[in-house]
PDB file of C-alpha atoms in Angstrom:
ATOM      1  CA  UNK A 279     166.554 206.991 123.513  1.00 43.00           C
ATOM      2  CA  UNK A 280     167.001 204.349 126.174  1.00 45.00           C
ATOM      3  CA  UNK A 281     166.221 200.683 125.493  1.00 51.00           C
ATOM      4  CA  UNK A 282     163.964 198.512 127.667  1.00 63.00           C
ATOM      5  CA  UNK A 283     165.779 197.234 130.718  1.00 82.00           C
ATOM      6  CA  UNK A 284     165.010 194.627 133.350  1.00 86.00           C
ATOM      7  CA  UNK A 285     166.245 195.797 136.742  1.00 91.00           C
ATOM      8  CA  UNK A 286     165.986 194.561 140.295  1.00 95.00           C
ATOM      9  CA  UNK A 287     162.611 195.579 141.764  1.00 94.00           C
ATOM     10  CA  UNK A 288     164.272 197.808 144.344  1.00 97.00           C
ATOM     11  CA  UNK A 289     165.579 200.152 141.672  1.00 97.00           C
ATOM     12  CA  UNK A 290     162.944 202.823 141.080  1.00 95.00           C
ATOM     13  CA  UNK A 291     162.389 203.914 137.497  1.00 95.00           C
ATOM     14  CA  UNK A 292     160.825 207.242 136.549  1.00 96.00           C
ATOM     15  CA  UNK A 293     160.265 207.102 132.761  1.00 94.00           C
ATOM     16  CA  UNK A 294     160.811 210.230 130.718  1.00 93.00           C
ATOM     17  CA  UNK A 295     157.668 212.202 130.002  1.00 92.00           C
ATOM     18  CA  UNK A 296     157.285 211.961 126.253  1.00 79.00           C
ATOM     19  CA  UNK A 297     160.205 210.785 124.180  1.00 74.00           C
ATOM     20  CA  UNK A 298     163.480 210.581 126.095  1.00 65.00           C
ATOM     21  CA  UNK A 299     165.721 213.429 124.980  1.00 64.00           C
ATOM     22  CA  UNK A 300     168.977 211.589 125.753  1.00 71.00           C
ATOM     23  CA  UNK A 301     170.380 208.612 127.632  1.00 80.00           C
ATOM     24  CA  UNK A 302     169.173 207.735 131.131  1.00 94.00           C
ATOM     25  CA  UNK A 303     170.432 209.057 134.433  1.00 97.00           C
ATOM     26  CA  UNK A 304     171.120 206.908 137.498  1.00 98.00           C
ATOM     27  CA  UNK A 305     170.623 208.551 140.911  1.00 98.00           C
ATOM     28  CA  UNK A 306     172.685 207.540 143.972  1.00 98.00           C
ATOM     29  CA  UNK A 307     171.314 208.666 147.373  1.00 97.00           C
ATOM     30  CA  UNK A 308     173.234 210.139 150.289  1.00 97.00           C
ATOM     31  CA  UNK A 309     174.237 208.137 153.375  1.00 95.00           C
ATOM     32  CA  UNK A 310     171.140 206.709 155.031  1.00 93.00           C
ATOM     33  CA  UNK A 311     168.984 207.954 152.163  1.00 93.00           C
ATOM     34  CA  UNK A 312     166.300 205.752 150.640  1.00 94.00           C
ATOM     35  CA  UNK A 313     165.165 205.858 147.034  1.00 96.00           C
ATOM     36  CA  UNK A 314     161.869 207.452 148.088  1.00 95.00           C
ATOM     37  CA  UNK A 315     163.783 210.501 149.312  1.00 94.00           C
ATOM     38  CA  UNK A 316     164.711 211.270 145.701  1.00 97.00           C
ATOM     39  CA  UNK A 317     161.208 211.069 144.269  1.00 97.00           C
ATOM     40  CA  UNK A 318     161.107 214.852 143.824  1.00 97.00           C
ATOM     41  CA  UNK A 319     164.370 214.992 141.894  1.00 98.00           C
ATOM     42  CA  UNK A 320     163.543 211.891 139.847  1.00 98.00           C
ATOM     43  CA  UNK A 321     160.120 213.296 138.958  1.00 97.00           C
ATOM     44  CA  UNK A 322     161.725 216.570 137.846  1.00 97.00           C
ATOM     45  CA  UNK A 323     164.294 214.687 135.752  1.00 97.00           C
ATOM     46  CA  UNK A 324     161.488 212.628 134.195  1.00 96.00           C
ATOM     47  CA  UNK A 325     159.506 215.769 133.385  1.00 95.00           C
ATOM     48  CA  UNK A 326     162.566 217.233 131.662  1.00 93.00           C
ATOM     49  CA  UNK A 327     162.766 214.266 129.300  1.00 93.00           C
ATOM     50  CA  UNK A 328     165.208 211.947 131.054  1.00 94.00           C
ATOM     51  CA  UNK A 329     164.681 208.346 132.125  1.00 94.00           C
ATOM     52  CA  UNK A 330     165.699 208.289 135.789  1.00 96.00           C
ATOM     53  CA  UNK A 331     166.659 205.233 137.822  1.00 97.00           C
ATOM     54  CA  UNK A 332     167.012 205.724 141.587  1.00 98.00           C
ATOM     55  CA  UNK A 333     169.222 203.264 143.434  1.00 98.00           C
ATOM     56  CA  UNK A 334     168.250 201.580 146.698  1.00 98.00           C
ATOM     57  CA  UNK A 335     171.048 200.628 149.082  1.00 98.00           C
ATOM     58  CA  UNK A 336     170.874 197.617 151.457  1.00 98.00           C
ATOM     59  CA  UNK A 337     169.469 197.962 154.989  1.00 96.00           C
ATOM     60  CA  UNK A 338     166.437 200.111 154.041  1.00 95.00           C
ATOM     61  CA  UNK A 339     162.961 199.858 152.489  1.00 94.00           C
ATOM     62  CA  UNK A 340     162.623 196.753 150.274  1.00 96.00           C
ATOM     63  CA  UNK A 341     166.252 195.879 151.018  1.00 97.00           C
ATOM     64  CA  UNK A 342     165.897 195.984 154.776  1.00 96.00           C
ATOM     65  CA  UNK A 343     167.054 192.373 155.166  1.00 96.00           C
ATOM     66  CA  UNK A 344     169.863 192.650 152.620  1.00 97.00           C
ATOM     67  CA  UNK A 345     173.246 192.612 154.380  1.00 97.00           C
ATOM     68  CA  UNK A 346     175.184 195.840 154.376  1.00 97.00           C
ATOM     69  CA  UNK A 347     178.171 196.068 152.077  1.00 97.00           C
ATOM     70  CA  UNK A 348     181.436 196.603 153.918  1.00 98.00           C
ATOM     71  CA  UNK A 349     182.936 199.087 151.479  1.00 98.00           C
ATOM     72  CA  UNK A 350     181.868 201.758 149.009  1.00 98.00           C
ATOM     73  CA  UNK A 351     183.420 199.702 146.229  1.00 98.00           C
ATOM     74  CA  UNK A 352     181.293 196.667 147.166  1.00 98.00           C
ATOM     75  CA  UNK A 353     178.180 198.845 147.230  1.00 98.00           C
ATOM     76  CA  UNK A 354     178.963 200.183 143.759  1.00 98.00           C
ATOM     77  CA  UNK A 355     179.486 196.636 142.494  1.00 98.00           C
ATOM     78  CA  UNK A 356     176.187 195.537 144.065  1.00 98.00           C
ATOM     79  CA  UNK A 357     174.361 198.305 142.208  1.00 98.00           C
ATOM     80  CA  UNK A 358     176.183 197.667 138.941  1.00 98.00           C
ATOM     81  CA  UNK A 359     175.210 193.994 139.101  1.00 97.00           C
ATOM     82  CA  UNK A 360     171.525 194.914 139.488  1.00 97.00           C
ATOM     83  CA  UNK A 361     171.021 195.273 135.718  1.00 96.00           C
ATOM     84  CA  UNK A 362     172.716 194.978 132.351  1.00 95.00           C
ATOM     85  CA  UNK A 363     173.287 198.723 132.083  1.00 96.00           C
ATOM     86  CA  UNK A 364     175.010 198.344 128.715  1.00 94.00           C
ATOM     87  CA  UNK A 365     171.653 198.032 126.913  1.00 93.00           C
ATOM     88  CA  UNK A 366     170.821 201.637 127.792  1.00 92.00           C
ATOM     89  CA  UNK A 367     173.683 203.128 125.856  1.00 91.00           C
ATOM     90  CA  UNK A 368     175.432 206.206 127.256  1.00 94.00           C
ATOM     91  CA  UNK A 369     174.683 206.824 130.937  1.00 97.00           C
ATOM     92  CA  UNK A 370     174.706 209.842 133.198  1.00 97.00           C
ATOM     93  CA  UNK A 371     175.194 209.385 136.951  1.00 98.00           C
ATOM     94  CA  UNK A 372     174.050 211.697 139.747  1.00 98.00           C
ATOM     95  CA  UNK A 373     175.177 211.250 143.347  1.00 98.00           C
ATOM     96  CA  UNK A 374     174.543 213.376 146.407  1.00 98.00           C
ATOM     97  CA  UNK A 375     177.151 213.439 149.210  1.00 97.00           C
ATOM     98  CA  UNK A 376     178.206 209.802 149.839  1.00 97.00           C
ATOM     99  CA  UNK A 377     176.210 208.921 146.726  1.00 98.00           C
ATOM    100  CA  UNK A 378     178.661 210.859 144.565  1.00 98.00           C
ATOM    101  CA  UNK A 379     181.549 208.666 145.719  1.00 98.00           C
ATOM    102  CA  UNK A 380     179.432 205.537 145.166  1.00 98.00           C
ATOM    103  CA  UNK A 381     178.589 206.834 141.675  1.00 98.00           C
ATOM    104  CA  UNK A 382     182.289 207.500 141.014  1.00 98.00           C
ATOM    105  CA  UNK A 383     183.138 203.887 141.869  1.00 98.00           C
ATOM    106  CA  UNK A 384     180.161 202.733 139.781  1.00 98.00           C
ATOM    107  CA  UNK A 385     181.601 204.712 136.862  1.00 98.00           C
ATOM    108  CA  UNK A 386     184.992 203.061 137.310  1.00 98.00           C
ATOM    109  CA  UNK A 387     183.361 199.620 137.186  1.00 98.00           C
ATOM    110  CA  UNK A 388     181.195 200.577 134.214  1.00 98.00           C
ATOM    111  CA  UNK A 389     184.118 201.934 132.198  1.00 98.00           C
ATOM    112  CA  UNK A 390     186.159 198.815 132.946  1.00 98.00           C
ATOM    113  CA  UNK A 391     183.255 196.685 131.659  1.00 97.00           C
ATOM    114  CA  UNK A 392     182.778 198.685 128.476  1.00 97.00           C
ATOM    115  CA  UNK A 393     179.623 200.521 129.619  1.00 97.00           C
ATOM    116  CA  UNK A 394     179.580 204.118 128.407  1.00 96.00           C
ATOM    117  CA  UNK A 395     179.301 206.830 131.061  1.00 98.00           C
ATOM    118  CA  UNK A 396     179.055 210.323 129.610  1.00 97.00           C
ATOM    119  CA  UNK A 397     178.929 212.447 132.745  1.00 98.00           C
ATOM    120  CA  UNK A 398     179.075 212.169 136.525  1.00 98.00           C
ATOM    121  CA  UNK A 399     177.055 214.790 138.381  1.00 98.00           C
ATOM    122  CA  UNK A 400     178.600 215.316 141.810  1.00 98.00           C
ATOM    123  CA  UNK A 401     176.371 216.978 144.398  1.00 98.00           C
ATOM    124  CA  UNK A 402     177.662 218.284 147.748  1.00 98.00           C
ATOM    125  CA  UNK A 403     180.522 215.817 148.070  1.00 98.00           C
ATOM    126  CA  UNK A 404     184.194 215.906 148.821  1.00 97.00           C
ATOM    127  CA  UNK A 405     186.506 214.402 146.212  1.00 98.00           C
ATOM    128  CA  UNK A 406     187.445 210.707 146.438  1.00 98.00           C
ATOM    129  CA  UNK A 407     191.099 211.506 147.157  1.00 98.00           C
ATOM    130  CA  UNK A 408     190.070 213.751 150.083  1.00 97.00           C
ATOM    131  CA  UNK A 409     187.921 211.209 151.913  1.00 97.00           C
ATOM    132  CA  UNK A 410     190.660 209.300 153.729  1.00 94.00           C
ATOM    133  CA  UNK A 411     192.048 212.477 155.312  1.00 94.00           C
ATOM    134  CA  UNK A 412     188.644 213.870 156.292  1.00 94.00           C
ATOM    135  CA  UNK A 413     187.237 213.496 159.832  1.00 93.00           C
ATOM    136  CA  UNK A 414     185.745 210.047 160.453  1.00 95.00           C
ATOM    137  CA  UNK A 415     181.978 209.897 160.388  1.00 96.00           C
ATOM    138  CA  UNK A 416     180.355 208.924 163.708  1.00 95.00           C
ATOM    139  CA  UNK A 417     179.142 205.376 164.297  1.00 95.00           C
ATOM    140  CA  UNK A 418     177.580 205.664 167.772  1.00 96.00           C
ATOM    141  CA  UNK A 419     173.830 206.299 167.906  1.00 94.00           C
ATOM    142  CA  UNK A 420     173.843 209.677 169.647  1.00 92.00           C
ATOM    143  CA  UNK A 421     176.669 211.049 167.531  1.00 95.00           C
ATOM    144  CA  UNK A 422     175.040 209.821 164.304  1.00 93.00           C
ATOM    145  CA  UNK A 423     171.781 211.590 165.132  1.00 90.00           C
ATOM    146  CA  UNK A 424     173.598 214.804 166.043  1.00 91.00           C
ATOM    147  CA  UNK A 425     175.549 214.686 162.797  1.00 91.00           C
ATOM    148  CA  UNK A 426     172.392 214.152 160.752  1.00 87.00           C
ATOM    149  CA  UNK A 427     170.579 217.014 162.442  1.00 86.00           C
ATOM    150  CA  UNK A 428     173.561 219.261 161.752  1.00 88.00           C
ATOM    151  CA  UNK A 429     173.454 218.390 158.050  1.00 87.00           C
ATOM    152  CA  UNK A 430     169.690 218.819 157.787  1.00 81.00           C
ATOM    153  CA  UNK A 431     167.610 216.777 155.374  1.00 67.00           C
ATOM    154  CA  UNK A 432     165.857 214.749 158.094  1.00 71.00           C
ATOM    155  CA  UNK A 433     162.562 215.928 159.547  1.00 68.00           C
ATOM    156  CA  UNK A 434     163.263 216.326 163.269  1.00 67.00           C
ATOM    157  CA  UNK A 435     159.683 215.264 164.031  1.00 72.00           C
ATOM    158  CA  UNK A 436     160.393 211.803 162.650  1.00 72.00           C
ATOM    159  CA  UNK A 437     163.137 211.346 165.209  1.00 73.00           C
ATOM    160  CA  UNK A 438     160.459 211.081 167.904  1.00 73.00           C
ATOM    161  CA  UNK A 439     159.400 207.748 166.369  1.00 81.00           C
ATOM    162  CA  UNK A 440     161.610 205.101 168.008  1.00 86.00           C
ATOM    163  CA  UNK A 441     160.941 202.477 165.331  1.00 87.00           C
ATOM    164  CA  UNK A 442     161.848 204.920 162.578  1.00 87.00           C
ATOM    165  CA  UNK A 443     165.013 205.975 164.379  1.00 91.00           C
ATOM    166  CA  UNK A 444     166.105 202.371 164.872  1.00 92.00           C
ATOM    167  CA  UNK A 445     165.816 201.615 161.156  1.00 93.00           C
ATOM    168  CA  UNK A 446     167.385 204.935 160.197  1.00 92.00           C
ATOM    169  CA  UNK A 447     170.399 204.373 162.422  1.00 95.00           C
ATOM    170  CA  UNK A 448     170.945 200.910 160.956  1.00 95.00           C
ATOM    171  CA  UNK A 449     171.084 202.299 157.420  1.00 96.00           C
ATOM    172  CA  UNK A 450     173.174 205.369 158.259  1.00 95.00           C
ATOM    173  CA  UNK A 451     175.680 203.402 160.328  1.00 97.00           C
ATOM    174  CA  UNK A 452     176.222 200.922 157.494  1.00 97.00           C
ATOM    175  CA  UNK A 453     176.872 203.736 155.032  1.00 97.00           C
ATOM    176  CA  UNK A 454     179.085 205.706 157.403  1.00 97.00           C
ATOM    177  CA  UNK A 455     181.219 202.667 158.198  1.00 97.00           C
ATOM    178  CA  UNK A 456     181.713 201.937 154.504  1.00 98.00           C
ATOM    179  CA  UNK A 457     182.621 205.578 153.861  1.00 97.00           C
ATOM    180  CA  UNK A 458     185.127 205.550 156.729  1.00 97.00           C
ATOM    181  CA  UNK A 459     186.945 202.638 155.065  1.00 98.00           C
ATOM    182  CA  UNK A 460     187.180 204.384 151.696  1.00 98.00           C
ATOM    183  CA  UNK A 461     190.292 205.836 150.103  1.00 97.00           C
ATOM    184  CA  UNK A 462     191.308 206.745 146.571  1.00 98.00           C
ATOM    185  CA  UNK A 463     194.581 208.017 145.189  1.00 97.00           C
ATOM    186  CA  UNK A 464     194.679 211.527 143.655  1.00 95.00           C
ATOM    187  CA  UNK A 465     195.512 210.083 140.229  1.00 96.00           C
ATOM    188  CA  UNK A 466     192.470 207.761 140.037  1.00 98.00           C
ATOM    189  CA  UNK A 467     190.381 209.042 137.130  1.00 98.00           C
ATOM    190  CA  UNK A 468     187.324 208.220 135.104  1.00 98.00           C
ATOM    191  CA  UNK A 469     186.983 209.094 131.431  1.00 98.00           C
ATOM    192  CA  UNK A 470     183.531 210.613 131.928  1.00 98.00           C
ATOM    193  CA  UNK A 471     183.112 214.348 132.376  1.00 98.00           C
ATOM    194  CA  UNK A 472     182.520 215.511 135.954  1.00 98.00           C
ATOM    195  CA  UNK A 473     180.125 218.352 136.745  1.00 98.00           C
ATOM    196  CA  UNK A 474     180.007 219.343 140.405  1.00 98.00           C
ATOM    197  CA  UNK A 475     177.051 220.992 142.117  1.00 98.00           C
ATOM    198  CA  UNK A 476     176.892 222.607 145.528  1.00 98.00           C
ATOM    199  CA  UNK A 477     175.231 225.284 147.598  1.00 97.00           C
ATOM    200  CA  UNK A 478     176.492 228.649 148.818  1.00 96.00           C
ATOM    201  CA  UNK A 479     175.419 227.986 152.419  1.00 96.00           C
ATOM    202  CA  UNK A 480     176.556 224.370 152.720  1.00 96.00           C
ATOM    203  CA  UNK A 481     178.731 224.375 155.841  1.00 94.00           C
ATOM    204  CA  UNK A 482     179.816 220.786 155.154  1.00 94.00           C
ATOM    205  CA  UNK A 483     181.093 221.040 151.565  1.00 96.00           C
ATOM    206  CA  UNK A 484     182.657 224.354 150.576  1.00 95.00           C
ATOM    207  CA  UNK A 485     182.945 225.348 146.890  1.00 94.00           C
ATOM    208  CA  UNK A 486     186.717 224.834 146.847  1.00 95.00           C
ATOM    209  CA  UNK A 487     186.197 221.224 147.998  1.00 97.00           C
ATOM    210  CA  UNK A 488     184.126 220.610 144.879  1.00 98.00           C
ATOM    211  CA  UNK A 489     187.013 221.826 142.726  1.00 97.00           C
ATOM    212  CA  UNK A 490     189.167 218.884 143.852  1.00 98.00           C
ATOM    213  CA  UNK A 491     186.985 216.565 141.774  1.00 98.00           C
ATOM    214  CA  UNK A 492     188.680 217.966 138.668  1.00 98.00           C
ATOM    215  CA  UNK A 493     191.688 215.741 139.343  1.00 98.00           C
ATOM    216  CA  UNK A 494     189.495 212.660 138.964  1.00 98.00           C
ATOM    217  CA  UNK A 495     188.336 213.132 135.378  1.00 98.00           C
ATOM    218  CA  UNK A 496     190.102 212.676 132.075  1.00 98.00           C
ATOM    219  CA  UNK A 497     187.309 214.695 130.472  1.00 98.00           C
ATOM    220  CA  UNK A 498     185.733 218.074 131.032  1.00 98.00           C
ATOM    221  CA  UNK A 499     185.069 219.605 134.443  1.00 98.00           C
ATOM    222  CA  UNK A 500     182.499 222.188 135.521  1.00 98.00           C
ATOM    223  CA  UNK A 501     180.972 223.572 138.721  1.00 98.00           C
ATOM    224  CA  UNK A 502     177.672 225.243 139.531  1.00 98.00           C
ATOM    225  CA  UNK A 503     176.397 226.606 142.832  1.00 98.00           C
ATOM    226  CA  UNK A 504     172.823 227.034 144.048  1.00 98.00           C
ATOM    227  CA  UNK A 505     171.280 228.857 146.970  1.00 97.00           C
ATOM    228  CA  UNK A 506     170.632 226.774 150.066  1.00 96.00           C
ATOM    229  CA  UNK A 507     172.392 224.356 152.374  1.00 95.00           C
ATOM    230  CA  UNK A 508     173.681 220.798 152.161  1.00 95.00           C
ATOM    231  CA  UNK A 509     170.308 219.417 151.039  1.00 95.00           C
ATOM    232  CA  UNK A 510     169.575 222.193 148.546  1.00 96.00           C
ATOM    233  CA  UNK A 511     168.285 219.567 146.083  1.00 96.00           C
ATOM    234  CA  UNK A 512     165.162 219.062 148.210  1.00 93.00           C
ATOM    235  CA  UNK A 513     163.904 222.558 147.446  1.00 94.00           C
ATOM    236  CA  UNK A 514     165.599 223.021 144.073  1.00 97.00           C
ATOM    237  CA  UNK A 515     164.895 219.724 142.311  1.00 97.00           C
ATOM    238  CA  UNK A 516     163.405 221.576 139.336  1.00 97.00           C
ATOM    239  CA  UNK A 517     166.366 223.899 138.669  1.00 97.00           C
ATOM    240  CA  UNK A 518     168.821 221.020 139.177  1.00 98.00           C
ATOM    241  CA  UNK A 519     166.906 218.881 136.654  1.00 97.00           C
ATOM    242  CA  UNK A 520     166.827 221.794 134.202  1.00 95.00           C
ATOM    243  CA  UNK A 521     170.596 222.206 134.458  1.00 96.00           C
ATOM    244  CA  UNK A 522     171.176 218.493 133.905  1.00 96.00           C
ATOM    245  CA  UNK A 523     168.801 218.408 130.946  1.00 93.00           C
ATOM    246  CA  UNK A 524     170.388 221.505 129.455  1.00 88.00           C
ATOM    247  CA  UNK A 525     173.807 219.895 129.432  1.00 76.00           C
TER     248      UNK A 525
END
């Protein structure tokens, strides 16, 4: 059962319903994603008996005025420094797309600091060692919007709101630029188990791309696929939470 923890106010906690069945899980959003986007998943994790903490990156919501971090590693350090995670005992981490790479770097920092990480849940993300060779993410406004629409996950109706689009582009560009600077060697590993999740119809991350994460763990590796596209977790938060709880 997790211990009380004081965290920065921009980290959203969803306490376990009833007595927590195991250690907490930290959720890392996708590029441009705000913590509020993961309310559905966090609520499902809470209902399954897990304390869930959803991270908030700079340049959005309560952190709108916080300067963007230049690299994924700096973002992971920023989030690690937001609390004394060691008081919670053994952690699980869940990251979607870019969030999985941020969570991986968070795990590396945590393990180096003596914080126990039991498992990293990777959702719809290419492996760290594959990022540097992948096509660069766009950083110009029009190309960013086209890329986001192609991935799905953003209500097209919201893109008619100029103020919303301006703030969205600021957050996405910061994340994309950090991701474009990222690289990791194939032999960089964490001790924690890695369990990858993806979707059969995700045209961005194919199942075989998920398999490359196996090289980055010194523990166990597993993979599960769901129906849906890149943002399958929006519709399948319940089944994803059930799988995580079951493990």
